[in-house]
PDB file of C-alpha atoms in Angstrom:
ATOM      1  CA  MET A   1      22.077  32.853 -91.995  1.00 57.00           C
ATOM      2  CA  ASN A   2      18.505  31.992 -91.033  1.00 59.00           C
ATOM      3  CA  ARG A   3      18.040  31.546 -87.314  1.00 57.00           C
ATOM      4  CA  SER A   4      14.296  31.169 -87.231  1.00 57.00           C
ATOM      5  CA  TRP A   5      14.606  27.637 -85.885  1.00 51.00           C
ATOM      6  CA  MET A   6      16.147  29.027 -82.635  1.00 51.00           C
ATOM      7  CA  LYS A   7      13.018  30.936 -81.722  1.00 55.00           C
ATOM      8  CA  PRO A   8      10.898  27.777 -81.167  1.00 53.00           C
ATOM      9  CA  LEU A   9      13.769  26.183 -79.246  1.00 48.00           C
ATOM     10  CA  ALA A  10      14.032  29.166 -76.898  1.00 49.00           C
ATOM     11  CA  ILE A  11      10.254  29.101 -76.284  1.00 50.00           C
ATOM     12  CA  ALA A  12      10.417  25.368 -75.497  1.00 49.00           C
ATOM     13  CA  ALA A  13      13.312  25.895 -73.021  1.00 49.00           C
ATOM     14  CA  PHE A  14      11.353  28.704 -71.304  1.00 49.00           C
ATOM     15  CA  ALA A  15       8.222  26.508 -71.049  1.00 48.00           C
ATOM     16  CA  LEU A  16      10.311  23.655 -69.599  1.00 47.00           C
ATOM     17  CA  SER A  17      11.751  25.934 -66.918  1.00 52.00           C
ATOM     18  CA  LEU A  18       8.208  26.923 -65.835  1.00 50.00           C
ATOM     19  CA  ALA A  19       7.223  23.250 -65.442  1.00 53.00           C
ATOM     20  CA  THR A  20      10.029  22.618 -62.912  1.00 52.00           C
ATOM     21  CA  PRO A  21       8.724  23.025 -59.313  1.00 55.00           C
ATOM     22  CA  LEU A  22      10.150  26.108 -57.695  1.00 52.00           C
ATOM     23  CA  GLY A  23      10.593  24.333 -54.365  1.00 53.00           C
ATOM     24  CA  ALA A  24      12.880  21.790 -55.994  1.00 56.00           C
ATOM     25  CA  LEU A  25      15.107  24.546 -57.157  1.00 62.00           C
ATOM     26  CA  ALA A  26      15.429  26.212 -53.713  1.00 69.00           C
ATOM     27  CA  ALA A  27      15.036  23.294 -51.235  1.00 75.00           C
ATOM     28  CA  THR A  28      17.667  23.155 -48.487  1.00 84.00           C
ATOM     29  CA  GLY A  29      17.385  22.070 -44.853  1.00 89.00           C
ATOM     30  CA  ASP A  30      19.000  20.751 -41.742  1.00 90.00           C
ATOM     31  CA  ALA A  31      17.717  17.873 -39.577  1.00 93.00           C
ATOM     32  CA  THR A  32      16.949  18.441 -35.888  1.00 94.00           C
ATOM     33  CA  SER A  33      16.368  15.930 -33.078  1.00 95.00           C
ATOM     34  CA  VAL A  34      15.551  15.561 -29.410  1.00 94.00           C
ATOM     35  CA  THR A  35      16.469  12.839 -26.919  1.00 92.00           C
ATOM     36  CA  VAL A  36      13.861  12.049 -24.266  1.00 92.00           C
ATOM     37  CA  THR A  37      15.235  10.249 -21.210  1.00 91.00           C
ATOM     38  CA  GLY A  38      12.955   8.227 -18.963  1.00 92.00           C
ATOM     39  CA  GLY A  39      12.841   8.528 -15.194  1.00 94.00           C
ATOM     40  CA  THR A  40      11.595   6.143 -12.530  1.00 96.00           C
ATOM     41  CA  LEU A  41       8.431   4.494 -11.250  1.00 96.00           C
ATOM     42  CA  THR A  42       7.773   5.673  -7.687  1.00 95.00           C
ATOM     43  CA  SER A  43       5.079   6.014  -5.049  1.00 95.00           C
ATOM     44  CA  THR A  44       4.829   8.132  -1.959  1.00 95.00           C
ATOM     45  CA  THR A  45       4.357   6.553   1.460  1.00 93.00           C
ATOM     46  CA  PRO A  46       0.944   7.255   2.978  1.00 95.00           C
ATOM     47  CA  LEU A  47       0.804   7.923   6.702  1.00 95.00           C
ATOM     48  CA  ALA A  48      -1.401   5.597   8.731  1.00 96.00           C
ATOM     49  CA  ASN A  49      -3.079   7.150  11.752  1.00 97.00           C
ATOM     50  CA  ASP A  50      -3.279   5.233  15.012  1.00 97.00           C
ATOM     51  CA  PHE A  51      -6.554   3.576  15.906  1.00 98.00           C
ATOM     52  CA  PRO A  52      -8.449   4.933  18.909  1.00 97.00           C
ATOM     53  CA  GLY A  53      -8.014   2.957  22.118  1.00 96.00           C
ATOM     54  CA  VAL A  54     -10.494   0.177  22.887  1.00 97.00           C
ATOM     55  CA  THR A  55     -11.688  -0.881  26.336  1.00 97.00           C
ATOM     56  CA  ILE A  56     -12.475  -4.544  26.853  1.00 96.00           C
ATOM     57  CA  ASP A  57     -16.206  -4.772  27.564  1.00 96.00           C
ATOM     58  CA  GLY A  58     -17.190  -8.262  26.391  1.00 96.00           C
ATOM     59  CA  ALA A  59     -18.068  -7.120  22.843  1.00 97.00           C
ATOM     60  CA  SER A  60     -16.081  -7.145  19.642  1.00 98.00           C
ATOM     61  CA  HIS A  61     -15.018  -3.783  18.222  1.00 98.00           C
ATOM     62  CA  SER A  62     -14.215  -2.386  14.774  1.00 98.00           C
ATOM     63  CA  PRO A  63     -12.278   0.856  15.232  1.00 98.00           C
ATOM     64  CA  THR A  64     -11.194   2.815  12.172  1.00 98.00           C
ATOM     65  CA  ALA A  65      -8.157   4.891  11.302  1.00 98.00           C
ATOM     66  CA  ALA A  66      -7.279   6.978   8.263  1.00 98.00           C
ATOM     67  CA  LEU A  67      -4.646   6.049   5.710  1.00 97.00           C
ATOM     68  CA  ALA A  68      -3.542   9.304   4.052  1.00 97.00           C
ATOM     69  CA  THR A  69      -3.374  10.044   0.355  1.00 97.00           C
ATOM     70  CA  PHE A  70      -0.524   8.721  -1.744  1.00 97.00           C
ATOM     71  CA  SER A  71       0.635   9.171  -5.314  1.00 96.00           C
ATOM     72  CA  VAL A  72       2.153   7.050  -8.056  1.00 97.00           C
ATOM     73  CA  SER A  73       4.435   8.544 -10.702  1.00 96.00           C
ATOM     74  CA  ASP A  74       5.350   6.556 -13.802  1.00 96.00           C
ATOM     75  CA  LEU A  75       8.005   8.709 -15.407  1.00 96.00           C
ATOM     76  CA  THR A  76       9.813   5.819 -17.125  1.00 96.00           C
ATOM     77  CA  GLY A  77       8.463   6.583 -20.581  1.00 94.00           C
ATOM     78  CA  THR A  78       8.194   2.859 -21.357  1.00 94.00           C
ATOM     79  CA  GLY A  79       4.419   2.373 -21.205  1.00 93.00           C
ATOM     80  CA  ALA A  80       5.040  -0.973 -19.465  1.00 96.00           C
ATOM     81  CA  GLY A  81       2.128  -0.466 -17.053  1.00 96.00           C
ATOM     82  CA  TRP A  82       2.237  -0.961 -13.280  1.00 97.00           C
ATOM     83  CA  HIS A  83       0.233  -2.156 -10.313  1.00 97.00           C
ATOM     84  CA  VAL A  84      -0.156  -1.014  -6.717  1.00 97.00           C
ATOM     85  CA  THR A  85      -0.292  -3.467  -3.839  1.00 97.00           C
ATOM     86  CA  ALA A  86      -1.296  -2.864  -0.239  1.00 97.00           C
ATOM     87  CA  GLY A  87      -0.191  -5.091   2.592  1.00 97.00           C
ATOM     88  CA  ALA A  88       0.283  -5.032   6.329  1.00 98.00           C
ATOM     89  CA  THR A  89       2.032  -7.107   8.933  1.00 98.00           C
ATOM     90  CA  GLN A  90       0.000  -9.016  11.497  1.00 98.00           C
ATOM     91  CA  PHE A  91      -0.941  -6.894  14.537  1.00 98.00           C
ATOM     92  CA  THR A  92       1.328  -8.050  17.332  1.00 97.00           C
ATOM     93  CA  GLY A  93       1.736  -7.013  20.941  1.00 96.00           C
ATOM     94  CA  ALA A  94       4.280  -7.787  23.641  1.00 96.00           C
ATOM     95  CA  SER A  95       2.960 -11.322  24.108  1.00 95.00           C
ATOM     96  CA  HIS A  96      -0.122 -11.721  21.875  1.00 97.00           C
ATOM     97  CA  SER A  97      -1.265 -11.123  18.323  1.00 97.00           C
ATOM     98  CA  LEU A  98      -4.558 -10.362  16.645  1.00 98.00           C
ATOM     99  CA  ALA A  99      -5.766 -12.909  14.122  1.00 97.00           C
ATOM    100  CA  VAL A 100      -4.444 -12.669  10.554  1.00 98.00           C
ATOM    101  CA  GLY A 101      -7.166 -11.172   8.374  1.00 97.00           C
ATOM    102  CA  SER A 102      -8.189  -8.550  10.965  1.00 98.00           C
ATOM    103  CA  LEU A 103      -7.300  -5.441   8.925  1.00 98.00           C
ATOM    104  CA  GLU A 104      -9.330  -4.069   6.012  1.00 98.00           C
ATOM    105  CA  LEU A 105      -8.533  -1.166   3.703  1.00 98.00           C
ATOM    106  CA  SER A 106     -11.346   0.706   1.951  1.00 98.00           C
ATOM    107  CA  GLN A 107     -11.265   1.245  -1.808  1.00 98.00           C
ATOM    108  CA  PRO A 108      -9.459   4.433  -2.924  1.00 98.00           C
ATOM    109  CA  THR A 109     -10.248   6.643  -5.872  1.00 97.00           C
ATOM    110  CA  VAL A 110      -7.604   7.886  -8.318  1.00 96.00           C
ATOM    111  CA  ALA A 111      -7.197  11.124 -10.248  1.00 95.00           C
ATOM    112  CA  ALA A 112      -4.723  12.029 -12.962  1.00 94.00           C
ATOM    113  CA  ASN A 113      -2.390  14.854 -12.009  1.00 92.00           C
ATOM    114  CA  GLY A 114      -1.274  16.674 -15.165  1.00 91.00           C
ATOM    115  CA  THR A 115      -1.326  13.710 -17.553  1.00 89.00           C
ATOM    116  CA  THR A 116      -3.630  12.621 -20.355  1.00 89.00           C
ATOM    117  CA  SER A 117      -2.578   8.963 -20.223  1.00 90.00           C
ATOM    118  CA  ALA A 118      -5.374   6.510 -19.420  1.00 91.00           C
ATOM    119  CA  ASP A 119      -6.131   6.194 -15.694  1.00 92.00           C
ATOM    120  CA  PRO A 120      -5.313   3.004 -13.823  1.00 96.00           C
ATOM    121  CA  THR A 121      -8.113   0.598 -12.916  1.00 96.00           C
ATOM    122  CA  ILE A 122      -9.107   0.351  -9.251  1.00 97.00           C
ATOM    123  CA  ASN A 123      -9.981  -3.138  -8.014  1.00 97.00           C
ATOM    124  CA  ILE A 124     -13.185  -3.433  -6.025  1.00 97.00           C
ATOM    125  CA  GLY A 125     -12.587  -3.098  -2.264  1.00 96.00           C
ATOM    126  CA  PRO A 126     -12.500  -3.316   0.663  1.00 98.00           C
ATOM    127  CA  TYR A 127      -9.313  -5.362   0.822  1.00 98.00           C
ATOM    128  CA  THR A 128      -8.050  -7.564   3.650  1.00 98.00           C
ATOM    129  CA  ILE A 129      -4.392  -6.558   3.756  1.00 98.00           C
ATOM    130  CA  ASP A 130      -2.796  -8.291   6.752  1.00 97.00           C
ATOM    131  CA  ASN A 131      -2.692 -11.742   5.185  1.00 95.00           C
ATOM    132  CA  GLY A 132      -0.548 -10.910   2.133  1.00 93.00           C
ATOM    133  CA  ALA A 133      -0.252  -8.077  -0.330  1.00 95.00           C
ATOM    134  CA  VAL A 134      -3.360  -7.351  -2.403  1.00 97.00           C
ATOM    135  CA  THR A 135      -3.430  -5.575  -5.771  1.00 98.00           C
ATOM    136  CA  ILE A 136      -5.627  -2.500  -5.391  1.00 97.00           C
ATOM    137  CA  ALA A 137      -4.946  -0.735  -8.714  1.00 97.00           C
ATOM    138  CA  SER A 138      -3.283  -1.432 -12.040  1.00 97.00           C
ATOM    139  CA  ALA A 139      -2.343   0.456 -15.184  1.00 97.00           C
ATOM    140  CA  ALA A 140      -2.444  -1.493 -18.428  1.00 96.00           C
ATOM    141  CA  VAL A 141       0.384  -1.492 -20.952  1.00 96.00           C
ATOM    142  CA  GLY A 142       0.374   1.954 -22.579  1.00 93.00           C
ATOM    143  CA  ALA A 143      -1.607   3.510 -19.708  1.00 93.00           C
ATOM    144  CA  GLY A 144      -0.785   5.080 -16.357  1.00 94.00           C
ATOM    145  CA  MET A 145       2.084   7.197 -17.640  1.00 95.00           C
ATOM    146  CA  GLY A 146       2.524  10.365 -15.577  1.00 96.00           C
ATOM    147  CA  ASN A 147       1.354  11.287 -12.065  1.00 96.00           C
ATOM    148  CA  TYR A 148      -1.686   9.908 -10.255  1.00 96.00           C
ATOM    149  CA  ASP A 149      -3.124  10.839  -6.850  1.00 97.00           C
ATOM    150  CA  PHE A 150      -4.919   8.222  -4.768  1.00 97.00           C
ATOM    151  CA  SER A 151      -7.479   9.326  -2.185  1.00 97.00           C
ATOM    152  CA  ALA A 152      -7.271   8.808   1.538  1.00 97.00           C
ATOM    153  CA  THR A 153      -8.806   5.539   2.669  1.00 97.00           C
ATOM    154  CA  THR A 154     -10.052   3.991   5.876  1.00 98.00           C
ATOM    155  CA  LEU A 155      -8.464   1.148   7.794  1.00 98.00           C
ATOM    156  CA  THR A 156     -10.893  -0.989   9.810  1.00 98.00           C
ATOM    157  CA  LEU A 157      -9.577  -3.340  12.477  1.00 98.00           C
ATOM    158  CA  ALA A 158     -11.570  -6.321  13.787  1.00 98.00           C
ATOM    159  CA  ILE A 159     -10.925  -6.717  17.519  1.00 98.00           C
ATOM    160  CA  PRO A 160     -12.600  -9.794  19.043  1.00 97.00           C
ATOM    161  CA  ALA A 161     -14.463  -9.756  22.355  1.00 97.00           C
ATOM    162  CA  ASP A 162     -11.902 -12.128  23.907  1.00 96.00           C
ATOM    163  CA  VAL A 163      -8.865  -9.958  23.055  1.00 97.00           C
ATOM    164  CA  TYR A 164      -5.898  -9.782  25.432  1.00 97.00           C
ATOM    165  CA  ALA A 165      -5.054  -6.395  26.868  1.00 97.00           C
ATOM    166  CA  ASP A 166      -1.909  -5.217  25.021  1.00 97.00           C
ATOM    167  CA  THR A 167      -0.664  -2.599  22.589  1.00 97.00           C
ATOM    168  CA  TYR A 168      -0.755  -4.089  19.111  1.00 98.00           C
ATOM    169  CA  THR A 169       1.176  -2.701  16.128  1.00 97.00           C
ATOM    170  CA  SER A 170       1.317  -3.335  12.398  1.00 97.00           C
ATOM    171  CA  THR A 171       3.112  -1.765   9.448  1.00 97.00           C
ATOM    172  CA  VAL A 172       1.047  -0.866   6.375  1.00 96.00           C
ATOM    173  CA  THR A 173       2.955  -0.872   3.080  1.00 96.00           C
ATOM    174  CA  ILE A 174       1.940   0.486  -0.311  1.00 96.00           C
ATOM    175  CA  THR A 175       4.128  -0.728  -3.190  1.00 96.00           C
ATOM    176  CA  VAL A 176       4.149   0.055  -6.920  1.00 96.00           C
ATOM    177  CA  VAL A 177       5.614  -2.544  -9.283  1.00 96.00           C
ATOM    178  CA  THR A 178       6.237  -2.450 -13.060  1.00 95.00           C
ATOM    179  CA  GLY A 179       3.781  -4.480 -15.119  1.00 91.00           C
ATOM    180  CA  PRO A 180      -0.008  -4.512 -15.224  1.00 83.00           C
TER     181      PRO A 180
END
């Protein structure tokens, strides 16, 4: 029996096996995953120093006080953006009040703290903050994710020459809200 026809068939089968990718013959694997859970959007409360005392002398005065640093942390993982507002209540005493619009806040600076997300935008100051909350900074959608430190600022109070003798108080509030 002549089996010479089998030799070319065996060579063809060997050549075909070389053309098959080796990875396809040995490919196996197992999928892996990770779940990332978002946190919260928060800000720290800056401490406001007291203003120095003023003696009535027939002139108006503009004493200053420091508002300490504060931080904003967007750990939500949503990229929704956020904005920071500053506001203060009207300065009131036992029987008198200072005029609304008497308190100004200087413009802060901001620095990223361990994040590479785009920094928030700081609105141009100073800001009058005792006649309603004012937006001082905002992070656009897709920006502001992570931790940001805001610099200390200066509060300036306008005290008129015809002020009543009293101890006046106000509460300064810094708020962070979701959305640019």
